[in-house]
Amino acid sequence: MSTALLALGSRGGSSNDQLRRYNLSMVMTLIHHSGGCSRAEITRRMGLNRSTVGALVAELVELGLAFEGEPESVSGRVGRPSVQVFPNPAIVALAVYPDVDAITVCIVGLGGEVIRRIRYDTVRVPTVHETVNVVKAIVDGMRGEIESSFRVAGVGVAVPGLVNSKDGRVLIAPHLGWRDASLAAALTKALDYPVFAGNDASLGAIAESLFGIARGMDDLVYLNGSASGIGGGLIIGGSPLRGTSGYAGELGHTLVNNMGSRCHCGRTGCLETEVSLSRLLAVLKLARADQDELEIALGVSRDPKVMREVQRQIDMLSEAISNFVNMFDPEIVILGGFLASLLSVGRERLADAVRLRSMSSMGHSVVIEKASLRSRIIMVGAAELAFAGLLDDPAGFARGAAGRAGQPRG
């Protein structure tokens, strides 16, 4: 017996039962991350025979987690096309993203589609208690729609700070002023759904690797720039780099200027201090701007002060990226948030500087691109936290959801 089957058998139940659960999980995960694919593709990717794949797909359809449909006709193809299998978009996760200027809640369906997005602009940096109350109010306002149209797998929260991945406790979110906060537990009590929390940039890296421009790539660096600063996420060897407690990836505190400004962390010249949205807004004389508005403002400005600040930030960003290229040798470096806007207006300057500062041929081969998921990236990544249990055990999720449907709400 293979070591894989031995491991499966050790989880309880017969090895055949565990192998079926494993295969069902793999099929569900494949159609979720691809947004739907043919039976023929599932058969090819999984190395199973057609009858086994047919039985697994039929079970997912019966469980209400997937449905089958006819594919679009392809000109020139001979023979009958394979039936397509799609994830059920009515199975959803709630995604939550608290930041210094807003709290955003989304409904995200299987397949990574953002179905509904509600942004609540805050007049001040929200406390944990205020965040829980705002999220509860938003979800309660959608409760009728949610309960009539969707099945909720859980809630995923993207936090701009250090989060213990095991219990969803926020160790520190410096820009929010949160320390040792039991955010996941508080939201679980308020919403009556299971809640999971993670670092925003790490979740963005996962989302882009599964649904975006880095799909199929095993090594990437993702940098997210927001009002809260700069966070980083790493996928190395095909797996997220999390560290012992899930705190790995604080790339925003990489030293880029030893003569720079004092950072809130106590160091001098950190990346997120030297490259910041607030500095760009200040020279543009804007109170706030989303990614699209910022990109337009930077693109049309001819103010020398704006151009000097943009060039300075691009140079500081290139210093950090070249360090990451030297350390991790990624296939791609992905920029999100306001960093993507900097890339749009200074791509050539940034690429040239990274090539100059990177060792050997690494800087020449690495690709630097904007996150293709754009503003959806963090929410899609947060939803993956909530979908994890479903993807691991689709039948168990369906049984549990059926059992909860018959219980009165607490």
mmCIF file of C-alpha atoms in Angstrom:
data_model
loop_
_atom_site.group_PDB
_atom_site.id
_atom_site.type_symbol
_atom_site.label_atom_id
_atom_site.label_comp_id
_atom_site.label_asym_id
_atom_site.label_seq_id
_atom_site.Cartn_x
_atom_site.Cartn_y
_atom_site.Cartn_z
ATOM 1 C CA MET A 1 0.000 0.000 0.000
ATOM 2 C CA SER A 2 1.301 3.479 -0.853
ATOM 3 C CA THR A 3 2.274 5.950 1.850
ATOM 4 C CA ALA A 4 -0.539 8.226 0.619
ATOM 5 C CA LEU A 5 -3.130 5.529 1.242
ATOM 6 C CA LEU A 6 -1.567 4.703 4.599
ATOM 7 C CA ALA A 7 -1.896 8.356 5.579
ATOM 8 C CA LEU A 8 -5.497 8.420 4.407
ATOM 9 C CA GLY A 9 -6.338 5.272 6.323
ATOM 10 C CA SER A 10 -4.861 6.699 9.506
ATOM 11 C CA ARG A 11 -7.509 9.466 9.514
ATOM 12 C CA GLY A 12 -10.243 7.019 10.429
ATOM 13 C CA GLY A 13 -12.614 4.879 8.362
ATOM 14 C CA SER A 14 -11.664 2.425 5.653
ATOM 15 C CA SER A 15 -8.989 3.341 3.155
ATOM 16 C CA ASN A 16 -11.626 3.193 0.379
ATOM 17 C CA ASP A 17 -13.819 5.709 2.229
ATOM 18 C CA GLN A 18 -10.876 8.010 2.838
ATOM 19 C CA LEU A 19 -9.676 7.699 -0.754
ATOM 20 C CA ARG A 20 -13.158 8.615 -2.002
ATOM 21 C CA ARG A 21 -13.232 11.625 0.294
ATOM 22 C CA TYR A 22 -9.801 12.645 -0.983
ATOM 23 C CA ASN A 23 -10.846 12.300 -4.636
ATOM 24 C CA LEU A 24 -14.085 14.191 -4.005
ATOM 25 C CA SER A 25 -12.057 16.968 -2.389
ATOM 26 C CA MET A 26 -9.670 17.111 -5.349
ATOM 27 C CA VAL A 27 -12.507 17.333 -7.904
ATOM 28 C CA MET A 28 -14.308 20.028 -5.885
ATOM 29 C CA THR A 29 -11.091 22.018 -5.517
ATOM 30 C CA LEU A 30 -10.309 21.729 -9.219
ATOM 31 C CA ILE A 31 -13.673 23.002 -10.414
ATOM 32 C CA HIS A 32 -13.675 25.769 -7.775
ATOM 33 C CA HIS A 33 -10.261 27.138 -8.702
ATOM 34 C CA SER A 34 -10.851 26.792 -12.445
ATOM 35 C CA GLY A 35 -14.363 28.239 -12.316
ATOM 36 C CA GLY A 36 -15.535 25.107 -14.092
ATOM 37 C CA CYS A 37 -13.952 22.558 -16.407
ATOM 38 C CA SER A 38 -14.900 19.553 -18.507
ATOM 39 C CA ARG A 39 -15.160 15.978 -17.288
ATOM 40 C CA ALA A 40 -12.398 15.160 -19.758
ATOM 41 C CA GLU A 41 -10.109 17.749 -18.136
ATOM 42 C CA ILE A 42 -10.869 16.403 -14.652
ATOM 43 C CA THR A 43 -10.079 12.878 -15.873
ATOM 44 C CA ARG A 44 -6.794 14.037 -17.389
ATOM 45 C CA ARG A 45 -5.711 16.144 -14.397
ATOM 46 C CA MET A 46 -6.541 13.538 -11.772
ATOM 47 C CA GLY A 47 -5.429 10.422 -13.641
ATOM 48 C CA LEU A 48 -8.672 8.575 -12.873
ATOM 49 C CA ASN A 49 -10.902 6.633 -15.243
ATOM 50 C CA ARG A 50 -14.017 8.222 -16.712
ATOM 51 C CA SER A 51 -16.484 6.176 -14.700
ATOM 52 C CA THR A 52 -14.849 7.169 -11.413
ATOM 53 C CA VAL A 53 -14.858 10.844 -12.385
ATOM 54 C CA GLY A 54 -18.480 10.519 -13.479
ATOM 55 C CA ALA A 55 -19.443 9.085 -10.082
ATOM 56 C CA LEU A 56 -17.570 11.832 -8.206
ATOM 57 C CA VAL A 57 -19.162 14.580 -10.292
ATOM 58 C CA ALA A 58 -22.603 13.030 -9.814
ATOM 59 C CA GLU A 59 -22.071 13.051 -6.046
ATOM 60 C CA LEU A 60 -21.074 16.726 -6.038
ATOM 61 C CA VAL A 61 -24.165 17.557 -8.112
ATOM 62 C CA GLU A 62 -26.373 15.577 -5.735
ATOM 63 C CA LEU A 63 -24.838 17.412 -2.777
ATOM 64 C CA GLY A 64 -25.741 20.726 -4.437
ATOM 65 C CA LEU A 65 -22.115 21.833 -4.697
ATOM 66 C CA ALA A 66 -21.791 21.656 -8.472
ATOM 67 C CA PHE A 67 -23.873 21.516 -11.639
ATOM 68 C CA GLU A 68 -23.292 20.351 -15.184
ATOM 69 C CA GLY A 69 -23.869 22.267 -18.379
ATOM 70 C CA GLU A 70 -23.143 22.182 -22.055
ATOM 71 C CA PRO A 71 -19.862 23.831 -23.079
ATOM 72 C CA GLU A 72 -19.628 26.590 -25.632
ATOM 73 C CA SER A 73 -19.154 25.149 -29.095
ATOM 74 C CA VAL A 74 -15.583 25.237 -30.374
ATOM 75 C CA SER A 75 -15.171 25.760 -34.112
ATOM 76 C CA GLY A 76 -13.256 23.016 -35.878
ATOM 77 C CA ARG A 77 -13.382 20.487 -33.035
ATOM 78 C CA VAL A 78 -14.345 16.977 -34.114
ATOM 79 C CA GLY A 79 -16.613 14.819 -31.941
ATOM 80 C CA ARG A 80 -19.003 15.502 -29.111
ATOM 81 C CA PRO A 81 -17.613 18.001 -26.574
ATOM 82 C CA SER A 82 -17.223 16.918 -22.951
ATOM 83 C CA VAL A 83 -19.844 18.047 -20.445
ATOM 84 C CA GLN A 84 -18.693 20.992 -18.319
ATOM 85 C CA VAL A 85 -18.805 20.871 -14.523
ATOM 86 C CA PHE A 86 -19.242 24.172 -12.662
ATOM 87 C CA PRO A 87 -19.095 25.081 -8.965
ATOM 88 C CA ASN A 88 -22.433 26.185 -7.530
ATOM 89 C CA PRO A 89 -22.156 29.987 -7.082
ATOM 90 C CA ALA A 90 -24.961 29.867 -4.511
ATOM 91 C CA ILE A 91 -22.439 28.334 -2.098
ATOM 92 C CA VAL A 92 -20.759 31.448 -0.750
ATOM 93 C CA ALA A 93 -18.333 32.848 1.742
ATOM 94 C CA LEU A 94 -18.569 36.222 3.417
ATOM 95 C CA ALA A 95 -15.337 38.177 3.107
ATOM 96 C CA VAL A 96 -14.469 41.028 5.462
ATOM 97 C CA TYR A 97 -11.681 43.594 5.104
ATOM 98 C CA PRO A 98 -11.263 46.199 7.876
ATOM 99 C CA ASP A 99 -8.904 49.062 7.029
ATOM 100 C CA VAL A 100 -8.125 52.454 8.504
ATOM 101 C CA ASP A 101 -10.666 54.284 6.331
ATOM 102 C CA ALA A 102 -13.341 51.679 5.591
ATOM 103 C CA ILE A 103 -14.793 48.273 6.387
ATOM 104 C CA THR A 104 -15.713 46.203 3.354
ATOM 105 C CA VAL A 105 -17.948 43.117 3.321
ATOM 106 C CA CYS A 106 -18.423 40.924 0.245
ATOM 107 C CA ILE A 107 -20.404 37.859 -0.735
ATOM 108 C CA VAL A 108 -18.062 35.626 -2.741
ATOM 109 C CA GLY A 109 -19.361 32.564 -4.571
ATOM 110 C CA LEU A 110 -17.590 29.301 -5.308
ATOM 111 C CA GLY A 111 -15.407 29.912 -8.326
ATOM 112 C CA GLY A 112 -14.116 33.194 -6.882
ATOM 113 C CA GLU A 113 -16.890 35.480 -8.157
ATOM 114 C CA VAL A 114 -17.608 38.564 -6.030
ATOM 115 C CA ILE A 115 -21.407 38.657 -6.013
ATOM 116 C CA ARG A 116 -22.039 41.585 -3.678
ATOM 117 C CA ARG A 117 -19.731 44.259 -2.250
ATOM 118 C CA ILE A 118 -20.597 46.769 0.480
ATOM 119 C CA ARG A 119 -18.083 49.361 1.651
ATOM 120 C CA TYR A 120 -18.708 51.306 4.844
ATOM 121 C CA ASP A 121 -16.510 54.416 5.045
ATOM 122 C CA THR A 122 -15.434 55.134 8.608
ATOM 123 C CA VAL A 123 -14.979 58.612 10.071
ATOM 124 C CA ARG A 124 -12.054 57.361 12.179
ATOM 125 C CA VAL A 125 -9.910 54.251 12.500
ATOM 126 C CA PRO A 126 -12.347 51.562 13.714
ATOM 127 C CA THR A 127 -11.798 49.634 16.936
ATOM 128 C CA VAL A 128 -12.307 45.872 17.055
ATOM 129 C CA HIS A 129 -15.674 46.396 18.780
ATOM 130 C CA GLU A 130 -16.787 48.932 16.150
ATOM 131 C CA THR A 131 -15.644 46.621 13.358
ATOM 132 C CA VAL A 132 -17.678 43.732 14.754
ATOM 133 C CA ASN A 133 -20.753 45.965 15.089
ATOM 134 C CA VAL A 134 -20.429 47.349 11.549
ATOM 135 C CA VAL A 135 -19.929 43.896 10.013
ATOM 136 C CA LYS A 136 -22.906 42.536 11.971
ATOM 137 C CA ALA A 137 -25.098 45.412 10.788
ATOM 138 C CA ILE A 138 -24.095 44.869 7.149
ATOM 139 C CA VAL A 139 -24.637 41.101 7.314
ATOM 140 C CA ASP A 140 -27.947 41.512 9.153
ATOM 141 C CA GLY A 141 -29.051 43.884 6.404
ATOM 142 C CA MET A 142 -28.362 41.142 3.829
ATOM 143 C CA ARG A 143 -29.637 38.306 6.027
ATOM 144 C CA GLY A 144 -32.896 37.847 4.084
ATOM 145 C CA GLU A 145 -31.087 37.600 0.758
ATOM 146 C CA ILE A 146 -28.385 35.353 2.200
ATOM 147 C CA GLU A 147 -30.757 32.876 3.799
ATOM 148 C CA SER A 148 -33.104 32.713 0.793
ATOM 149 C CA SER A 149 -30.502 32.534 -1.973
ATOM 150 C CA PHE A 150 -27.228 31.199 -0.570
ATOM 151 C CA ARG A 151 -25.557 28.631 1.645
ATOM 152 C CA VAL A 152 -22.735 30.208 3.661
ATOM 153 C CA ALA A 153 -19.544 28.201 4.100
ATOM 154 C CA GLY A 154 -18.148 30.678 6.606
ATOM 155 C CA VAL A 155 -16.533 34.072 6.980
ATOM 156 C CA GLY A 156 -12.981 35.002 6.000
ATOM 157 C CA VAL A 157 -11.379 38.154 7.400
ATOM 158 C CA ALA A 158 -8.346 39.844 5.839
ATOM 159 C CA VAL A 159 -6.469 41.876 8.449
ATOM 160 C CA PRO A 160 -3.690 44.398 7.716
ATOM 161 C CA GLY A 161 -1.471 43.038 10.474
ATOM 162 C CA LEU A 162 -0.092 39.934 12.158
ATOM 163 C CA VAL A 163 -2.716 37.228 12.625
ATOM 164 C CA ASN A 164 -2.406 33.848 14.319
ATOM 165 C CA SER A 165 -3.633 31.517 11.585
ATOM 166 C CA LYS A 166 -4.662 28.850 14.098
ATOM 167 C CA ASP A 167 -7.231 30.813 16.103
ATOM 168 C CA GLY A 168 -7.768 34.045 14.138
ATOM 169 C CA ARG A 169 -6.368 36.200 16.930
ATOM 170 C CA VAL A 170 -4.829 39.504 15.816
ATOM 171 C CA LEU A 171 -1.438 39.864 17.459
ATOM 172 C CA ILE A 172 -0.953 43.386 16.185
ATOM 173 C CA ALA A 173 -2.484 45.536 13.452
ATOM 174 C CA PRO A 174 -0.433 48.712 13.992
ATOM 175 C CA HIS A 175 -2.308 51.092 11.711
ATOM 176 C CA LEU A 176 -5.626 49.987 13.184
ATOM 177 C CA GLY A 177 -4.249 50.189 16.721
ATOM 178 C CA TRP A 178 -5.289 46.596 17.474
ATOM 179 C CA ARG A 179 -3.276 44.373 19.812
ATOM 180 C CA ASP A 180 -3.994 40.850 21.005
ATOM 181 C CA ALA A 181 -7.576 41.017 19.690
ATOM 182 C CA SER A 182 -9.795 37.921 19.488
ATOM 183 C CA LEU A 183 -11.388 39.125 16.272
ATOM 184 C CA ALA A 184 -12.461 35.763 14.838
ATOM 185 C CA ALA A 185 -14.088 34.679 18.098
ATOM 186 C CA ALA A 186 -15.987 37.965 18.443
ATOM 187 C CA LEU A 187 -17.278 37.817 14.857
ATOM 188 C CA THR A 188 -18.254 34.154 15.212
ATOM 189 C CA LYS A 189 -20.442 35.073 18.194
ATOM 190 C CA ALA A 190 -21.944 38.098 16.426
ATOM 191 C CA LEU A 191 -22.656 36.461 13.055
ATOM 192 C CA ASP A 192 -23.364 32.850 14.019
ATOM 193 C CA TYR A 193 -21.046 31.633 11.231
ATOM 194 C CA PRO A 194 -17.571 30.108 11.570
ATOM 195 C CA VAL A 195 -14.979 32.863 11.134
ATOM 196 C CA PHE A 196 -11.357 32.574 10.031
ATOM 197 C CA ALA A 197 -8.786 35.364 9.805
ATOM 198 C CA GLY A 198 -5.464 35.890 8.059
ATOM 199 C CA ASN A 199 -3.043 38.551 6.910
ATOM 200 C CA ASP A 200 -4.419 40.586 4.005
ATOM 201 C CA ALA A 201 -1.349 40.468 1.761
ATOM 202 C CA SER A 202 -0.789 36.740 2.316
ATOM 203 C CA LEU A 203 -4.394 36.122 1.302
ATOM 204 C CA GLY A 204 -3.901 38.334 -1.741
ATOM 205 C CA ALA A 205 -0.923 36.205 -2.809
ATOM 206 C CA ILE A 206 -3.045 33.064 -2.499
ATOM 207 C CA ALA A 207 -5.904 34.602 -4.493
ATOM 208 C CA GLU A 208 -3.658 35.734 -7.332
ATOM 209 C CA SER A 209 -1.949 32.336 -7.489
ATOM 210 C CA LEU A 210 -5.285 30.508 -7.687
ATOM 211 C CA PHE A 211 -7.430 32.843 -9.804
ATOM 212 C CA GLY A 212 -5.163 35.526 -11.242
ATOM 213 C CA ILE A 213 -2.085 36.241 -13.294
ATOM 214 C CA ALA A 214 0.115 33.852 -11.260
ATOM 215 C CA ARG A 215 -2.107 30.792 -11.772
ATOM 216 C CA GLY A 216 0.139 27.775 -12.257
ATOM 217 C CA MET A 217 3.234 29.510 -10.891
ATOM 218 C CA ASP A 218 5.009 28.005 -7.889
ATOM 219 C CA ASP A 219 7.107 30.972 -6.746
ATOM 220 C CA LEU A 220 5.810 34.510 -6.398
ATOM 221 C CA VAL A 221 6.045 37.642 -4.289
ATOM 222 C CA TYR A 222 2.934 39.757 -3.813
ATOM 223 C CA LEU A 223 3.093 43.290 -2.417
ATOM 224 C CA ASN A 224 -0.110 45.077 -1.447
ATOM 225 C CA GLY A 225 -0.210 48.821 -0.870
ATOM 226 C CA SER A 226 -3.142 50.295 1.025
ATOM 227 C CA ALA A 227 -3.986 53.079 3.432
ATOM 228 C CA SER A 228 -2.657 50.773 6.176
ATOM 229 C CA GLY A 229 0.791 50.516 4.618
ATOM 230 C CA ILE A 230 2.478 47.742 2.652
ATOM 231 C CA GLY A 231 2.058 44.042 3.279
ATOM 232 C CA GLY A 232 3.630 41.083 1.556
ATOM 233 C CA GLY A 233 2.641 37.552 0.676
ATOM 234 C CA LEU A 234 4.904 34.765 -0.519
ATOM 235 C CA ILE A 235 4.225 31.550 -2.411
ATOM 236 C CA ILE A 236 7.393 29.441 -2.437
ATOM 237 C CA GLY A 237 7.539 26.008 -4.030
ATOM 238 C CA GLY A 238 3.788 26.120 -4.566
ATOM 239 C CA SER A 239 2.950 26.662 -0.879
ATOM 240 C CA PRO A 240 2.219 29.868 1.060
ATOM 241 C CA LEU A 241 5.100 30.856 3.326
ATOM 242 C CA ARG A 242 3.427 31.356 6.717
ATOM 243 C CA GLY A 243 6.005 30.731 9.430
ATOM 244 C CA THR A 244 5.466 29.006 12.768
ATOM 245 C CA SER A 245 2.408 31.028 13.814
ATOM 246 C CA GLY A 246 1.359 32.480 10.474
ATOM 247 C CA TYR A 247 3.267 35.745 10.860
ATOM 248 C CA ALA A 248 5.713 35.405 7.936
ATOM 249 C CA GLY A 249 5.684 37.950 5.122
ATOM 250 C CA GLU A 250 6.042 41.323 6.846
ATOM 251 C CA LEU A 251 7.783 42.668 3.763
ATOM 252 C CA GLY A 252 6.610 46.211 4.409
ATOM 253 C CA HIS A 253 9.281 46.553 7.071
ATOM 254 C CA THR A 254 12.185 45.827 4.756
ATOM 255 C CA LEU A 255 14.885 48.502 5.063
ATOM 256 C CA VAL A 256 15.115 50.624 1.902
ATOM 257 C CA ASN A 257 16.562 53.918 3.177
ATOM 258 C CA ASN A 258 18.838 54.095 6.211
ATOM 259 C CA MET A 259 18.516 57.904 6.140
ATOM 260 C CA GLY A 260 14.751 57.781 5.838
ATOM 261 C CA SER A 261 11.778 58.520 8.041
ATOM 262 C CA ARG A 262 11.035 56.917 11.373
ATOM 263 C CA CYS A 263 8.582 54.026 11.102
ATOM 264 C CA HIS A 264 5.897 53.220 13.688
ATOM 265 C CA CYS A 265 7.721 49.919 14.283
ATOM 266 C CA GLY A 266 10.679 51.858 15.696
ATOM 267 C CA ARG A 267 13.008 51.337 12.745
ATOM 268 C CA THR A 268 14.149 53.918 10.209
ATOM 269 C CA GLY A 269 13.506 53.814 6.464
ATOM 270 C CA CYS A 270 11.065 50.885 6.203
ATOM 271 C CA LEU A 271 9.489 50.259 2.801
ATOM 272 C CA GLU A 272 5.983 51.203 3.947
ATOM 273 C CA THR A 273 7.262 54.458 5.427
ATOM 274 C CA GLU A 274 9.164 55.524 2.316
ATOM 275 C CA VAL A 275 6.564 54.260 -0.165
ATOM 276 C CA SER A 276 3.126 55.325 1.000
ATOM 277 C CA LEU A 277 -0.302 56.225 -0.268
ATOM 278 C CA SER A 278 -0.547 59.197 2.097
ATOM 279 C CA ARG A 279 2.560 60.807 0.544
ATOM 280 C CA LEU A 280 1.131 60.401 -2.946
ATOM 281 C CA LEU A 281 -2.234 61.842 -1.924
ATOM 282 C CA ALA A 282 -0.476 64.767 -0.241
ATOM 283 C CA VAL A 283 1.419 65.852 -3.380
ATOM 284 C CA LEU A 284 -1.702 65.287 -5.490
ATOM 285 C CA LYS A 285 -3.727 67.371 -2.990
ATOM 286 C CA LEU A 286 -6.346 64.613 -2.672
ATOM 287 C CA ALA A 287 -8.099 63.563 0.515
ATOM 288 C CA ARG A 288 -8.573 60.002 -0.730
ATOM 289 C CA ALA A 289 -8.615 57.998 -3.965
ATOM 290 C CA ASP A 290 -9.242 54.413 -4.956
ATOM 291 C CA GLN A 291 -6.802 52.566 -7.204
ATOM 292 C CA ASP A 292 -8.411 53.692 -10.461
ATOM 293 C CA GLU A 293 -8.703 57.337 -9.362
ATOM 294 C CA LEU A 294 -5.100 57.369 -8.169
ATOM 295 C CA GLU A 295 -3.845 55.878 -11.413
ATOM 296 C CA ILE A 296 -5.663 58.521 -13.442
ATOM 297 C CA ALA A 297 -4.439 61.356 -11.222
ATOM 298 C CA LEU A 298 -0.824 60.203 -11.445
ATOM 299 C CA GLY A 299 -1.087 59.661 -15.197
ATOM 300 C CA VAL A 300 -2.369 63.147 -16.025
ATOM 301 C CA SER A 301 -0.344 65.168 -13.505
ATOM 302 C CA ARG A 302 2.494 67.317 -14.833
ATOM 303 C CA ASP A 303 3.327 68.850 -11.481
ATOM 304 C CA PRO A 304 7.118 68.528 -10.893
ATOM 305 C CA LYS A 305 6.497 67.798 -7.188
ATOM 306 C CA VAL A 306 4.279 64.861 -8.087
ATOM 307 C CA MET A 307 6.796 63.530 -10.603
ATOM 308 C CA ARG A 308 9.663 63.764 -8.106
ATOM 309 C CA GLU A 309 7.663 61.942 -5.432
ATOM 310 C CA VAL A 310 6.599 59.214 -7.856
ATOM 311 C CA GLN A 311 10.194 58.692 -8.987
ATOM 312 C CA ARG A 312 11.449 58.650 -5.396
ATOM 313 C CA GLN A 313 8.874 56.041 -4.385
ATOM 314 C CA ILE A 314 9.600 53.904 -7.446
ATOM 315 C CA ASP A 315 13.311 53.955 -6.587
ATOM 316 C CA MET A 316 12.601 52.907 -2.990
ATOM 317 C CA LEU A 317 10.221 50.190 -4.213
ATOM 318 C CA SER A 318 12.847 48.871 -6.622
ATOM 319 C CA GLU A 319 15.299 48.555 -3.729
ATOM 320 C CA ALA A 320 12.867 46.304 -1.865
ATOM 321 C CA ILE A 321 11.849 44.259 -4.902
ATOM 322 C CA SER A 322 15.458 43.562 -5.870
ATOM 323 C CA ASN A 323 16.082 42.279 -2.324
ATOM 324 C CA PHE A 324 13.082 39.967 -2.590
ATOM 325 C CA VAL A 325 14.251 38.743 -6.008
ATOM 326 C CA ASN A 326 17.682 37.986 -4.568
ATOM 327 C CA MET A 327 16.209 36.141 -1.572
ATOM 328 C CA PHE A 328 13.358 34.173 -3.141
ATOM 329 C CA ASP A 329 14.086 34.021 -6.905
ATOM 330 C CA PRO A 330 10.379 34.307 -7.814
ATOM 331 C CA GLU A 331 8.890 33.822 -11.254
ATOM 332 C CA ILE A 332 6.777 36.944 -10.785
ATOM 333 C CA VAL A 333 6.430 39.933 -8.484
ATOM 334 C CA ILE A 334 2.820 41.118 -8.289
ATOM 335 C CA LEU A 335 1.856 44.604 -7.160
ATOM 336 C CA GLY A 336 -1.583 45.448 -5.781
ATOM 337 C CA GLY A 337 -3.331 48.543 -4.482
ATOM 338 C CA PHE A 338 -1.544 51.851 -4.923
ATOM 339 C CA LEU A 339 1.682 49.994 -5.820
ATOM 340 C CA ALA A 340 -0.034 48.882 -9.027
ATOM 341 C CA SER A 341 -0.696 52.545 -9.806
ATOM 342 C CA LEU A 342 3.013 53.316 -9.357
ATOM 343 C CA LEU A 343 3.833 50.502 -11.782
ATOM 344 C CA SER A 344 1.412 51.923 -14.352
ATOM 345 C CA VAL A 345 3.166 55.281 -14.441
ATOM 346 C CA GLY A 346 6.744 54.098 -13.899
ATOM 347 C CA ARG A 347 7.052 50.564 -15.272
ATOM 348 C CA GLU A 348 10.251 51.141 -17.237
ATOM 349 C CA ARG A 349 12.026 52.974 -14.408
ATOM 350 C CA LEU A 350 11.066 50.259 -11.903
ATOM 351 C CA ALA A 351 12.047 47.353 -14.172
ATOM 352 C CA ASP A 352 15.410 48.920 -15.058
ATOM 353 C CA ALA A 353 16.245 49.551 -11.403
ATOM 354 C CA VAL A 354 15.342 46.012 -10.371
ATOM 355 C CA ARG A 355 17.476 44.543 -13.156
ATOM 356 C CA LEU A 356 20.388 46.737 -12.095
ATOM 357 C CA ARG A 357 20.180 45.795 -8.398
ATOM 358 C CA SER A 358 19.330 42.099 -8.691
ATOM 359 C CA MET A 359 22.049 39.470 -8.684
ATOM 360 C CA SER A 360 23.022 37.402 -11.724
ATOM 361 C CA SER A 361 20.229 36.696 -14.199
ATOM 362 C CA MET A 362 17.410 36.681 -11.647
ATOM 363 C CA GLY A 363 16.562 40.324 -12.092
ATOM 364 C CA HIS A 364 16.470 39.895 -15.854
ATOM 365 C CA SER A 365 14.003 37.012 -15.837
ATOM 366 C CA VAL A 366 11.579 38.042 -13.130
ATOM 367 C CA VAL A 367 8.256 39.494 -14.286
ATOM 368 C CA ILE A 368 6.760 42.496 -12.474
ATOM 369 C CA GLU A 369 3.017 42.881 -13.016
ATOM 370 C CA LYS A 370 -0.140 44.357 -11.554
ATOM 371 C CA ALA A 371 -2.553 42.089 -9.723
ATOM 372 C CA SER A 372 -5.092 40.978 -12.322
ATOM 373 C CA LEU A 373 -7.852 40.612 -9.707
ATOM 374 C CA ARG A 374 -7.431 44.324 -8.893
ATOM 375 C CA SER A 375 -9.732 45.432 -6.052
ATOM 376 C CA ARG A 376 -11.222 41.937 -5.679
ATOM 377 C CA ILE A 377 -7.956 40.295 -4.723
ATOM 378 C CA ILE A 378 -8.096 40.603 -0.926
ATOM 379 C CA MET A 379 -11.757 39.602 -0.752
ATOM 380 C CA VAL A 380 -11.262 36.538 -2.937
ATOM 381 C CA GLY A 381 -8.295 35.541 -0.773
ATOM 382 C CA ALA A 382 -10.301 35.994 2.432
ATOM 383 C CA ALA A 383 -13.071 33.818 1.005
ATOM 384 C CA GLU A 384 -10.567 30.983 0.516
ATOM 385 C CA LEU A 385 -10.203 30.796 4.301
ATOM 386 C CA ALA A 386 -13.923 30.118 4.619
ATOM 387 C CA PHE A 387 -14.047 27.665 1.719
ATOM 388 C CA ALA A 388 -11.165 25.537 3.063
ATOM 389 C CA GLY A 389 -13.370 23.201 5.113
ATOM 390 C CA LEU A 390 -15.791 22.665 2.237
ATOM 391 C CA LEU A 391 -12.969 21.888 -0.190
ATOM 392 C CA ASP A 392 -11.391 19.457 2.277
ATOM 393 C CA ASP A 393 -14.623 17.518 2.883
ATOM 394 C CA PRO A 394 -17.438 18.432 0.464
ATOM 395 C CA ALA A 395 -19.805 15.698 1.670
ATOM 396 C CA GLY A 396 -19.218 16.611 5.320
ATOM 397 C CA PHE A 397 -19.961 20.265 4.563
ATOM 398 C CA ALA A 398 -23.184 19.388 2.743
ATOM 399 C CA ARG A 399 -24.353 17.161 5.605
ATOM 400 C CA GLY A 400 -23.511 19.848 8.148
ATOM 401 C CA ALA A 401 -25.284 22.550 6.140
ATOM 402 C CA ALA A 402 -28.392 20.364 5.881
ATOM 403 C CA GLY A 403 -28.355 19.781 9.626
ATOM 404 C CA ARG A 404 -27.961 23.499 10.422
ATOM 405 C CA ALA A 405 -30.829 24.382 8.076
ATOM 406 C CA GLY A 406 -33.250 22.583 10.352
ATOM 407 C CA GLN A 407 -32.106 24.307 13.533
ATOM 408 C CA PRO A 408 -33.460 27.605 14.878
ATOM 409 C CA ARG A 409 -30.975 30.446 14.922
ATOM 410 C CA GLY A 410 -29.428 31.230 18.297
#
